[in-house]
Tab-separated table of C-alpha atoms and ligand atoms in Angstrom:
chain	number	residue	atom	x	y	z
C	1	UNK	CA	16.084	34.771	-50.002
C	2	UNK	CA	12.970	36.147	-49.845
C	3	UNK	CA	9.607	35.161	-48.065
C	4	UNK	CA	9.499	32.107	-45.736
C	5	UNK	CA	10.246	28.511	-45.843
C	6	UNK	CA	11.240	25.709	-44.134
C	7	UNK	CA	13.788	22.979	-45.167
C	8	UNK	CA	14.377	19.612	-43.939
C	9	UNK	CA	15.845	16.227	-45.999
C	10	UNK	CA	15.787	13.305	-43.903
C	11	UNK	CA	17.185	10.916	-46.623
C	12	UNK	CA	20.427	9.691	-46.012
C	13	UNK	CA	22.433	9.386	-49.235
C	14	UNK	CA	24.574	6.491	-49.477
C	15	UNK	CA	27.359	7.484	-52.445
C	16	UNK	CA	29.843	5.513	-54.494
C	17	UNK	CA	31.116	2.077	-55.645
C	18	UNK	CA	30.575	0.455	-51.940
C	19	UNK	CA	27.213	2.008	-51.321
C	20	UNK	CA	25.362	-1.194	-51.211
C	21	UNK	CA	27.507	-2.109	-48.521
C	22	UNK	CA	25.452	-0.209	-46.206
C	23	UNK	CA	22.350	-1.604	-47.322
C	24	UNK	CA	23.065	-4.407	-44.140
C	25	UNK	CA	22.925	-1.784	-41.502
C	26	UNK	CA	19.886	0.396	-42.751
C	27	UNK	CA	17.693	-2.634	-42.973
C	28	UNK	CA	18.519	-3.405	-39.401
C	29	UNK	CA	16.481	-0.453	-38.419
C	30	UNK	CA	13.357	-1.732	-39.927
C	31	UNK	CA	11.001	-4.888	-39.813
C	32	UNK	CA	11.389	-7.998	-41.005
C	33	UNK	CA	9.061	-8.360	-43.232
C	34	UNK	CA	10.386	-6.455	-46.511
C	35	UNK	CA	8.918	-6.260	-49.836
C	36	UNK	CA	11.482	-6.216	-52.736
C	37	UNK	CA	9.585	-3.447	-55.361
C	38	UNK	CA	11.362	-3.681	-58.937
C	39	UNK	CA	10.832	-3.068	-62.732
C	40	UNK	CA	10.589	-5.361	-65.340
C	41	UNK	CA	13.957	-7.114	-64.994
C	42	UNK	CA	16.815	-5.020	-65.931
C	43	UNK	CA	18.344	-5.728	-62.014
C	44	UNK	CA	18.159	-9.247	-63.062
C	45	UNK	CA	20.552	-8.804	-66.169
C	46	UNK	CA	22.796	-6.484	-64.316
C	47	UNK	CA	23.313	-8.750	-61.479
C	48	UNK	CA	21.996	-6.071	-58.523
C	49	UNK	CA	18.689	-8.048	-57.995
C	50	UNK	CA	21.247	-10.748	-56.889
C	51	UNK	CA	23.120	-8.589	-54.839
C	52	UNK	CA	20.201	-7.127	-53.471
C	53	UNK	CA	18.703	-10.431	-52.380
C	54	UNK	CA	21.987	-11.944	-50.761
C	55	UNK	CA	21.885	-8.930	-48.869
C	56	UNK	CA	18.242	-9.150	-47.226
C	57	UNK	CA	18.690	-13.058	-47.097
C	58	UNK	CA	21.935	-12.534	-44.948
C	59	UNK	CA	19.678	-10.090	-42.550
C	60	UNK	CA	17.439	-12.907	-42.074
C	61	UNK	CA	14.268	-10.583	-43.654
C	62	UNK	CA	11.254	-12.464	-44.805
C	63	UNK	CA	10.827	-11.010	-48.444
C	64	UNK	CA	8.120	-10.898	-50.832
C	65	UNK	CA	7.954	-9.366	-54.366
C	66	UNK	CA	6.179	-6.919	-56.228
C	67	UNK	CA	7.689	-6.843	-59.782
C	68	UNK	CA	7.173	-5.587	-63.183
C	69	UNK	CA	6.750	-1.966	-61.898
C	70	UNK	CA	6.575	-0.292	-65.956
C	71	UNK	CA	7.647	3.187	-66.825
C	72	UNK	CA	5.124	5.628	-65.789
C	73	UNK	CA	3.534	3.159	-63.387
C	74	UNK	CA	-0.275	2.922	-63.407
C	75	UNK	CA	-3.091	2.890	-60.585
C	76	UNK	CA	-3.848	-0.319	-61.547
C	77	UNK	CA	-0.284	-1.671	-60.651
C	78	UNK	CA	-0.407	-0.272	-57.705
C	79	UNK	CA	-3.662	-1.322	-56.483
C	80	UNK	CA	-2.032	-5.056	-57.452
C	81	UNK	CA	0.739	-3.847	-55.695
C	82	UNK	CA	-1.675	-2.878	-52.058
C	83	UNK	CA	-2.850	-6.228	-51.917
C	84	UNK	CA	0.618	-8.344	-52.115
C	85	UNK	CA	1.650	-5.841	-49.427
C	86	UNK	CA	-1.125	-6.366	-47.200
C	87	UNK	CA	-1.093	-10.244	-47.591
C	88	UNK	CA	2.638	-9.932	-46.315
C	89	UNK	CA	2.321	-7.587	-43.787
C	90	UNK	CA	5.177	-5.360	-44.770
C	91	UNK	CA	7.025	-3.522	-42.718
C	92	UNK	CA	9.329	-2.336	-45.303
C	93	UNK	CA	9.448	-1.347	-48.815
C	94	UNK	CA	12.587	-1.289	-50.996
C	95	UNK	CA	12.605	-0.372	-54.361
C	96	UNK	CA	15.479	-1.467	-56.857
C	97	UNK	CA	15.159	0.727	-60.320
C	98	UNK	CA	14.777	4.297	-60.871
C	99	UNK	CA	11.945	6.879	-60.866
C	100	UNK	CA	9.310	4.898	-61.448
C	101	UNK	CA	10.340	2.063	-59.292
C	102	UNK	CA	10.726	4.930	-56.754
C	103	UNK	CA	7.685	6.573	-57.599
C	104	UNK	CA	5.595	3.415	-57.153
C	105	UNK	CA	7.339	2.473	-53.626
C	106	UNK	CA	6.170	5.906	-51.869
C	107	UNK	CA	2.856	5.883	-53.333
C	108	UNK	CA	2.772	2.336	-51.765
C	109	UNK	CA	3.775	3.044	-48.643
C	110	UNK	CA	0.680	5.899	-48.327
C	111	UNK	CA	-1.444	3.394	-49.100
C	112	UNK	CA	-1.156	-0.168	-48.015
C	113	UNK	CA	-2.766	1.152	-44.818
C	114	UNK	CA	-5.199	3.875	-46.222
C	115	UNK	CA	-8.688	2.888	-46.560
C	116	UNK	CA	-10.158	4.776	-49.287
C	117	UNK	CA	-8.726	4.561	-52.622
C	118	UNK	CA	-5.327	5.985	-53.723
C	119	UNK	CA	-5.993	7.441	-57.086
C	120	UNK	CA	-9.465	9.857	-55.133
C	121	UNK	CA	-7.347	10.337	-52.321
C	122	UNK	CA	-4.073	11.311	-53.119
C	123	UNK	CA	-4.691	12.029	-57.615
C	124	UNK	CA	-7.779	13.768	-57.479
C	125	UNK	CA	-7.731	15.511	-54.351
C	126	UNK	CA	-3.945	15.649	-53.558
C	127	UNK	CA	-4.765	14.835	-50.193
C	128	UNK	CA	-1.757	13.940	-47.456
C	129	UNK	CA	-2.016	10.797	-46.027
C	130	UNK	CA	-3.542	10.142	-42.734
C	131	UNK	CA	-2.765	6.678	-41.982
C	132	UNK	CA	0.586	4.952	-41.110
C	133	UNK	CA	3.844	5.497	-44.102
C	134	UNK	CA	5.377	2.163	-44.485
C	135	UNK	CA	9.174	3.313	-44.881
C	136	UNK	CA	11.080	3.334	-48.084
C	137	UNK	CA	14.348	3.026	-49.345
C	138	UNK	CA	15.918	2.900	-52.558
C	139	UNK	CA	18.454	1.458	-54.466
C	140	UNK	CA	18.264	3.392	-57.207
C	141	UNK	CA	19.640	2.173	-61.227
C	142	UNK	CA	18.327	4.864	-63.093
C	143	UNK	CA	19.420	8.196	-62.885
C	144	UNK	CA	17.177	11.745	-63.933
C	145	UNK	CA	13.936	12.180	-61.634
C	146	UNK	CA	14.977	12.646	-58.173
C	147	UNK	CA	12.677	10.485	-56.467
C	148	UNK	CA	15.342	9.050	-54.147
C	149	UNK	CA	15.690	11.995	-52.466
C	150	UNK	CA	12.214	13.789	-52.570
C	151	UNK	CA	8.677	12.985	-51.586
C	152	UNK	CA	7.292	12.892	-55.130
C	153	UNK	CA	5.258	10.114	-56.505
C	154	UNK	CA	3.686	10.272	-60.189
C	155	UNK	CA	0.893	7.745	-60.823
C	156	UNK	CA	-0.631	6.951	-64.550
C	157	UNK	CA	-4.281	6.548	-64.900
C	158	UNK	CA	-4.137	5.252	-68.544
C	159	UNK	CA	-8.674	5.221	-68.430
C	160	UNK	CA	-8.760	8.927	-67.697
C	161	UNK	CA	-5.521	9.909	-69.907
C	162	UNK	CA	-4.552	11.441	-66.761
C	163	UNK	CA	-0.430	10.795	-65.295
C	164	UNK	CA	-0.629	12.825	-62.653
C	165	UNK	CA	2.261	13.869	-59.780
C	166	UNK	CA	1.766	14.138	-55.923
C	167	UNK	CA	4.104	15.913	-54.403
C	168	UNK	CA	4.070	15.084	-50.902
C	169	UNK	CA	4.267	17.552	-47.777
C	170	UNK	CA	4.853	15.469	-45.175
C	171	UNK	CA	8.384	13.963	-45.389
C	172	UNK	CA	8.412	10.720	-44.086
C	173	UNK	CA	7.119	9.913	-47.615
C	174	UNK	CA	10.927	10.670	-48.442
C	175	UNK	CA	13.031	7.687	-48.622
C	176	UNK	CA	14.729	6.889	-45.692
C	177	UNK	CA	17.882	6.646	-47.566
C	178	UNK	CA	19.224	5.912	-50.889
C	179	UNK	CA	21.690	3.545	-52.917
C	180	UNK	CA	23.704	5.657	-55.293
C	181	UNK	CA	26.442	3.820	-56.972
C	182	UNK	CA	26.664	5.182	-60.643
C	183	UNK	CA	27.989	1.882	-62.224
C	184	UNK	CA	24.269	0.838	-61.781
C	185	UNK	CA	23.549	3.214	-64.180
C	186	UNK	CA	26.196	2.050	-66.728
C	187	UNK	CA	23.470	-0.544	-68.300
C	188	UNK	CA	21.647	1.904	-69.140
C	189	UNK	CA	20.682	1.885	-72.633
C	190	UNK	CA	21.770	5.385	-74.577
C	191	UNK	CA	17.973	6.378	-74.739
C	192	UNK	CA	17.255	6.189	-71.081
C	193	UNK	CA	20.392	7.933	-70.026
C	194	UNK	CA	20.396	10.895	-72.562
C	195	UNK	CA	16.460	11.246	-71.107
C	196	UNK	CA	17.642	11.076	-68.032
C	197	UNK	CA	20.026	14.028	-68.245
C	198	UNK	CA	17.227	16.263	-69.769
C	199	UNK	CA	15.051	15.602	-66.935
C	200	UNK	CA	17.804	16.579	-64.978
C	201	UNK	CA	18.372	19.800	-66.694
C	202	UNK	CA	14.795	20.709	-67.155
C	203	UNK	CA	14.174	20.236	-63.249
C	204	UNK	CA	16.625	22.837	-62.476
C	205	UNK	CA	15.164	25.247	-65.607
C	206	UNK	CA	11.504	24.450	-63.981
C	207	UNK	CA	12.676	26.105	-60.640
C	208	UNK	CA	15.329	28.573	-62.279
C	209	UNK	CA	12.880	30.370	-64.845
C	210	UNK	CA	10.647	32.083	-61.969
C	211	UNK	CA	11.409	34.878	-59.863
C	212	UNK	CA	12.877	38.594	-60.197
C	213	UNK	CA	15.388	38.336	-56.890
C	214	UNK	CA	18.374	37.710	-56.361
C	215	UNK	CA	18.499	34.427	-54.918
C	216	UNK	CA	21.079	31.972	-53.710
C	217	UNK	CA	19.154	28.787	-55.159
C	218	UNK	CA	19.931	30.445	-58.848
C	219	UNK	CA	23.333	30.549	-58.119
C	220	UNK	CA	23.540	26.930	-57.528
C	221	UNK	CA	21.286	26.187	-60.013
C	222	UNK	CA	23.467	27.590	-62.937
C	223	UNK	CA	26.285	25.373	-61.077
C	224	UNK	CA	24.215	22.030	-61.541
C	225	UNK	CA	23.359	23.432	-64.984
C	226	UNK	CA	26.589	23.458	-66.177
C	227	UNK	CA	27.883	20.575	-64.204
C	228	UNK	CA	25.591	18.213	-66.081
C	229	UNK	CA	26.354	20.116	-69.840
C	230	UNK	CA	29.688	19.271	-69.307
C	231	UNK	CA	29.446	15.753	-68.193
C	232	UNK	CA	26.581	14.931	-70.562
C	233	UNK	CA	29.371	15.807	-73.300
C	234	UNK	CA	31.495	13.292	-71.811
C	235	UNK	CA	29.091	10.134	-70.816
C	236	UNK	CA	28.003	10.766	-74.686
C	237	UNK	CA	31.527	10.131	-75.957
C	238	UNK	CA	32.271	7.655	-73.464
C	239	UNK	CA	28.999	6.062	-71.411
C	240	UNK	CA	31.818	4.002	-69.536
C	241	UNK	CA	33.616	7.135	-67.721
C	242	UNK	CA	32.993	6.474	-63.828
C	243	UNK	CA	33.567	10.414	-63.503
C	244	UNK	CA	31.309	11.443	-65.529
C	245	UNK	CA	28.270	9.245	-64.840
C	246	UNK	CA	28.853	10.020	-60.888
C	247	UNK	CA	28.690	13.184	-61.219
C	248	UNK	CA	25.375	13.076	-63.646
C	249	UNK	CA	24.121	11.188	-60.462
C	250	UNK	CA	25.361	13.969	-57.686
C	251	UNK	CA	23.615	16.420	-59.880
C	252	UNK	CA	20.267	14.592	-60.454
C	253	UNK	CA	19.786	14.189	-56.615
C	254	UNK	CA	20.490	17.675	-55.911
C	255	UNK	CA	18.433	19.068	-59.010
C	256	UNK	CA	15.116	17.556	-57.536
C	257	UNK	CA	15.566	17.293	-53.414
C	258	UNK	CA	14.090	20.479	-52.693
C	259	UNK	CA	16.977	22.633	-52.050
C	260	UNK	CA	17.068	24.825	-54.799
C	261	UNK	CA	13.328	25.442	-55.007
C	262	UNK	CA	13.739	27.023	-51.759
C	263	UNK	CA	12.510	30.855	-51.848
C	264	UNK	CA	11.179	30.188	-55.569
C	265	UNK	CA	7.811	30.234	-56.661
C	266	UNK	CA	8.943	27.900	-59.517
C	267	UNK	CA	7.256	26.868	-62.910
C	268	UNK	CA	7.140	23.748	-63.519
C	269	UNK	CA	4.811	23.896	-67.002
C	270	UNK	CA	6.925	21.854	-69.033
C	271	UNK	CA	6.289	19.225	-66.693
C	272	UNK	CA	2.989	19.307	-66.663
C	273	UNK	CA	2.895	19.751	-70.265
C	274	UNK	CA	5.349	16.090	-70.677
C	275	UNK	CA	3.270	14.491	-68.421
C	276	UNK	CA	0.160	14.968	-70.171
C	277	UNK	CA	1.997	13.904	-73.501
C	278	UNK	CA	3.445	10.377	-71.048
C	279	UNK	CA	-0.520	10.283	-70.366
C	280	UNK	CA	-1.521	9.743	-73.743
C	281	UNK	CA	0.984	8.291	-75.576
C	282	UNK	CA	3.650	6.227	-72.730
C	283	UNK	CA	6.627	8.193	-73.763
C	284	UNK	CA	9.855	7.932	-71.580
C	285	UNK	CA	9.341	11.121	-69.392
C	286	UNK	CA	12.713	12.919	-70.181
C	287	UNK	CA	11.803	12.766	-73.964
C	288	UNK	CA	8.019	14.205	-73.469
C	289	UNK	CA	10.310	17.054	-71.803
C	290	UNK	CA	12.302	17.770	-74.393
C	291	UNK	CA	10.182	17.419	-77.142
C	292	UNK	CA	8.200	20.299	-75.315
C	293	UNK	CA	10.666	22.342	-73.949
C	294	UNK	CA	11.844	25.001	-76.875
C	295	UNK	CA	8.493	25.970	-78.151
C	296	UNK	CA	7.558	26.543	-74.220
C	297	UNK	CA	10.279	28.821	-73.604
C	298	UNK	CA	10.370	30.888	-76.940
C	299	UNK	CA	6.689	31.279	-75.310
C	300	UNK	CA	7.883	32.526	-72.322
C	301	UNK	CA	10.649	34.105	-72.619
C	302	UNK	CA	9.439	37.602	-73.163
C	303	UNK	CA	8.156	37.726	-70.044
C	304	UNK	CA	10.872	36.428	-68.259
C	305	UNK	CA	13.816	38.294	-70.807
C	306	UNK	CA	16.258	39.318	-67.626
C	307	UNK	CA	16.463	35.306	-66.896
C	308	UNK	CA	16.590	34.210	-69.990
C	309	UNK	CA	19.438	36.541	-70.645
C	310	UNK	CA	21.409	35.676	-67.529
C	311	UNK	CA	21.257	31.961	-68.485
C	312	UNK	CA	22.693	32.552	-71.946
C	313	UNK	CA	25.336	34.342	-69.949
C	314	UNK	CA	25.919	31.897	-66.809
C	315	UNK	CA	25.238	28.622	-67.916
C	316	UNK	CA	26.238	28.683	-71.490
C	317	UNK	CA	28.884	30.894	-71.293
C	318	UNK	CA	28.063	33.851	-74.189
C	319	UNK	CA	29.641	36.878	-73.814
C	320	UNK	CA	26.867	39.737	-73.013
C	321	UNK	CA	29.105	42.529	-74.553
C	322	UNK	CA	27.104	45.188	-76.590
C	323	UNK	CA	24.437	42.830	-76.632
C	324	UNK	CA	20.836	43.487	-75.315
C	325	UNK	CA	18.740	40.969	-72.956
C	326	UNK	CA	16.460	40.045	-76.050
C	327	UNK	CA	19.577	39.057	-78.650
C	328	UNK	CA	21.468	37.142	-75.443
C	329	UNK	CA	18.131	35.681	-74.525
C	330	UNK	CA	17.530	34.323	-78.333
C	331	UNK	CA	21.173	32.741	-77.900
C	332	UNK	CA	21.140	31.227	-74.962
C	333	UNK	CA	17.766	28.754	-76.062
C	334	UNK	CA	19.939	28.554	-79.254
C	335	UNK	CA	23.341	26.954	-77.329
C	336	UNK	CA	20.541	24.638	-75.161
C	337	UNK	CA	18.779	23.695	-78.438
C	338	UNK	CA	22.223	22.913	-79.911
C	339	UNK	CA	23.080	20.630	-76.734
C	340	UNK	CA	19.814	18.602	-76.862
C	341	UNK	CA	20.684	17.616	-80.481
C	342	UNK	CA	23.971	16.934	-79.576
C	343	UNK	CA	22.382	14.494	-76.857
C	344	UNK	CA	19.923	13.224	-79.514
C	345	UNK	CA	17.344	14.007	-77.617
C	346	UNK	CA	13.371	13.903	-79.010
C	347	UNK	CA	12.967	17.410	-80.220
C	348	UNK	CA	9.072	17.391	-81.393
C	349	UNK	CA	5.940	15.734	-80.377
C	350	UNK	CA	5.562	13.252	-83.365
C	351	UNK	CA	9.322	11.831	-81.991
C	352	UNK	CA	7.354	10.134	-79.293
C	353	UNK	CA	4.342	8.409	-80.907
C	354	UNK	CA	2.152	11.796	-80.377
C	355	UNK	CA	-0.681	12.188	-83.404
C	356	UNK	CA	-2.652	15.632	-84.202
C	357	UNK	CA	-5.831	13.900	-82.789
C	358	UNK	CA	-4.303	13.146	-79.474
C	359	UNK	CA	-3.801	17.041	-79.258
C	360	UNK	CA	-7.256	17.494	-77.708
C	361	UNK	CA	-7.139	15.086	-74.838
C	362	UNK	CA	-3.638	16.291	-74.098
C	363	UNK	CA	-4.187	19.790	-73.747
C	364	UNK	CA	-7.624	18.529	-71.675
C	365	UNK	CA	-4.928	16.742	-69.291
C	366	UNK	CA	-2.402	19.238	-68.962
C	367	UNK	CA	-1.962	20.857	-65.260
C	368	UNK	CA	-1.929	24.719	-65.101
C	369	UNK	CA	0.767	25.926	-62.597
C	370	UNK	CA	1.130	29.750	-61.623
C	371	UNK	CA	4.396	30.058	-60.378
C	372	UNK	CA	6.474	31.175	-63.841
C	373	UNK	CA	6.806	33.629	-65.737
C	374	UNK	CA	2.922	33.606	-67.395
C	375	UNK	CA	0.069	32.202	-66.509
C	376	UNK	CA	-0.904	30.203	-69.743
C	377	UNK	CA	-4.446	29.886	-71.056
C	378	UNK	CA	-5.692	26.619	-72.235
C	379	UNK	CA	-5.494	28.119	-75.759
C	380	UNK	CA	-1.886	29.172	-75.074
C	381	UNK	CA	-1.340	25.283	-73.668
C	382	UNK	CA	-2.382	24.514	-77.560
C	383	UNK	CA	-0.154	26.478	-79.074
C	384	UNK	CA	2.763	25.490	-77.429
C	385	UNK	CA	1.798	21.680	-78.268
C	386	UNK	CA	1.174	22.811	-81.619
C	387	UNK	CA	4.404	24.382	-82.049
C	388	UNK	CA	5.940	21.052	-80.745
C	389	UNK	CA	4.353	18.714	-83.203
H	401	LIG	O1	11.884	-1.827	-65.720
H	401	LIG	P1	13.311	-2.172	-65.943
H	401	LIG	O2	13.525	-3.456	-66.597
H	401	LIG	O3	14.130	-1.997	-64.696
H	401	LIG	O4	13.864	-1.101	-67.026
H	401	LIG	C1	13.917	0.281	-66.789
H	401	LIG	C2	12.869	1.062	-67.595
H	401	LIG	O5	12.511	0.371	-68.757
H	401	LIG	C3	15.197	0.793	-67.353
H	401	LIG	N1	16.305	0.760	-66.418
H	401	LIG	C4	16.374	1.322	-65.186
H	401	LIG	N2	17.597	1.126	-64.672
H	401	LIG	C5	18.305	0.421	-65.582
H	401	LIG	C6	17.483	0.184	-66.687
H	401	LIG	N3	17.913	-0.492	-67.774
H	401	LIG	C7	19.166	-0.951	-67.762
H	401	LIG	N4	20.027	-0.746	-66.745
H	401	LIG	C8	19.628	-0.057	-65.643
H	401	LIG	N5	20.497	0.194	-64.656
H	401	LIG	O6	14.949	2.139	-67.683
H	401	LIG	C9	13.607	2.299	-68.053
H	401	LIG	C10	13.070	3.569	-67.457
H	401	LIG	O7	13.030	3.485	-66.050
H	401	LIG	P2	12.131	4.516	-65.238
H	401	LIG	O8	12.257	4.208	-63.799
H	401	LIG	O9	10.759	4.559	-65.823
H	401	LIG	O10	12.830	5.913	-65.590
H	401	LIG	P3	12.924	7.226	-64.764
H	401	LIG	O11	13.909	7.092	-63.676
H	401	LIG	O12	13.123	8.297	-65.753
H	401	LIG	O13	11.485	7.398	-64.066
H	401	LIG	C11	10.405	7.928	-64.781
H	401	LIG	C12	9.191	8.116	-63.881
H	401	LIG	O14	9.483	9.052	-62.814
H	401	LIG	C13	8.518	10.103	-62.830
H	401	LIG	C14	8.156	10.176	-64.314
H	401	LIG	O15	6.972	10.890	-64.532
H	401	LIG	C15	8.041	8.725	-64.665
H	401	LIG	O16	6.815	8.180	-64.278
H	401	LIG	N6	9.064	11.324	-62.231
H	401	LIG	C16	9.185	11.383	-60.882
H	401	LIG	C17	9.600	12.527	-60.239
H	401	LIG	C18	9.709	12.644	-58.772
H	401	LIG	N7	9.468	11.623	-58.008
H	401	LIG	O17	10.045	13.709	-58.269
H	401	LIG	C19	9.905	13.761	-60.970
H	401	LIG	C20	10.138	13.535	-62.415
H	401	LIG	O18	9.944	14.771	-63.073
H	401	LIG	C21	9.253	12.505	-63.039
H	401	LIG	O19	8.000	13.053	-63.331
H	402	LIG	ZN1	11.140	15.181	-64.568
């Protein structure tokens, strides 16, 4: 563990079948006036909104709503979303869905009491907040980003073609705790979960694929990596099996809180890459990811061919013998490749809705980290696109 870092995760993790039963004693700790943050009515189908709601009426807690929080939420929602806060007063935020609901709640809560505007501030020039953080917590129905356990909030600005992802220093932006029962996830349609298990996978890849040390967070890392392989085979046959699913939710929490990025420079391109592609065209996120993920690494991977060849090794299990770090390399993107079709998962650009003359405005909007293996160029960020089409 090179270099020098700090860690702290302040959200408290509420696990299982009875974790809503603790939802009582958390909101005991926080004002009365709460403001119930949700998506566009799956919790109302699945019966948690009502759950929810008997929960914070019980408390006493004067509630107000902000609802229809869309995939990849948008500035615009959330400058709605400002002014029903402030009307209410809120002392509280709690957010019933998954990422985006999350998403949406701590970008809230940095700016129901900032004065300038959120999308300058915090989108443009990824400024921390210097006003008062309304809490959060999160009861979370949708399993893949992370959000409930990280400080992470990615806004869309549809105008500018921009989606765009703060990630947050200061840690009170992290939820105060988290929700997790995974037979909120079981409603899930097929679509949303299998995307939610790439963006699982591709969060660990994104901090994996940097680095030439040896370093603890790989270790776990290839553990998570193969944890969710192996229950992603089994949710597929069965998207019923409690086991399964639960552990697909362990593993997404732990994929994205910050621990394993610890002593990594990490990459994160393919992100940056998917979100440009959600900019233009709305695409669930996990599916951007994957439809940009193999032409990325083939791109890569010479530069990074001692990785590349221990995950063909440790997370897909090929045996090295008498081969060399290029041919075990080569397999390794060919077992993941193999998995994502198994999962059915959007494997080129045109898959989700992208056209060749949307090419321009999406290389324009994609982000160009430093942290992996290469540096790309804009023209390399056009190739790889191209390759993905
Ligand atoms: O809106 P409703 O009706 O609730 O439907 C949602 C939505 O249509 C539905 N859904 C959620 N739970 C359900 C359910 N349907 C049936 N049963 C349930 N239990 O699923 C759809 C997708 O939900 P969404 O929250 O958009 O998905 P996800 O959790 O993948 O979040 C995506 C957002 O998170 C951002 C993405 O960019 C995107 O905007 N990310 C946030 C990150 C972070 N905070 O660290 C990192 C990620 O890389 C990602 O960028
Ligand atoms: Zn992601």
């Amino acid at each position: 563990m090179l270099g020098n870092f700090s860690y702290c995760n302040p959200t408290k993790l509420y696990f299982g079948e009875d974790a809503l039963g603790n939802l009582s004693a958390e909101l005991s700790k926080y004002g009365n006036n709460v403001v119930l943050v949700y998506g566009g009515g799956s919790i109302k189908k699945n019966g948690i909104y009502g759950d929810v709601t008997g929960i914070l009426k019980a408390a006493g807690k004067s509630v107000s709503e902000i609802s229809g929080v869309m995939p990849n939420p948008t500035i615009h929602k959330l400058r709605e979303g400002i002014e029903i806060a402030r009307k209410n007063k809120v002392d509280f935020i709690l957010a019933v869905g998954g990422g985006s609901v999350s998403d949406y709640a701590k970008a809230l809560s940095v700016s129901i009491h900032c004065d300038e505007d959120p999308w300058e501030k915090y989108y443009v020039r990824f400024e921390e907040p210097s006003c008062e953080i309304v809490p959060v917590g999160v009861v979370l129905t949708m399993v893949g980003t992370g959000s409930e356990m990280n400080a992470g909030a990615v806004i869309t600005n549809p105008e500018e073609k921009l989606k765009i992802g703060h990630v947050f220093m200061d840690e009170n932006i992290m939820p105060k705790f988290a929700v997790l029962n995974p037979r909120y996830t079981m409603s899930l349609p097929k679509y949303q979960m299998t995307a939610g298990i790439y963006d699982i996978f591709n969060h660990i890849c994104e901090q994996y694929f940097s680095g030439e040390d040896d370093n603890t967070s790989d270790y776990i890392s290839e553990g998570l990596m193969k944890s969710v392989v192996h229950s992603s085979r089994i949710a597929l046959r069965d998207m019923n099996d409690y086991e399964a699913r639960s552990n697909i939710m362990w593993t997404a929490t732990w994929a994205l809180n910050t621990l394993v990025s610890r002593g990594k420079s990490t990459d994160w391109m393919v992100h940056m890459l998917g979100q440009s592609v959600g900019a233009c065209s709305d695409a669930t996120h996990g599916m951007t990811l994957s439809a940009v993920s193999l032409p990325y690494y083939k791109f890569i991977m010479p530069y990074g061919i001692k990785k590349f060849a221990r995950f063909a090794v440790n997370v897909w299990g090929i045996d090295p013998d008498g081969k060399t770090d290029e041919q075990l390399a080569e397999e390794g993107l060919s077992a993941m490749e193999a998995w994502m079709k198994e999962l059915g998962l959007a494997m080129k650009l045109s898959e989700v809705g992208v056209t060749p003359d949307m090419l321009d405005d999406i290389v324009n909007g994609t982000l160009i980290m430093k942290g992996g293996y290469k540096v790309l160029s804009k023209d390399d960020v056009r190739e790889v696109l191209s390759a993905a089409m």
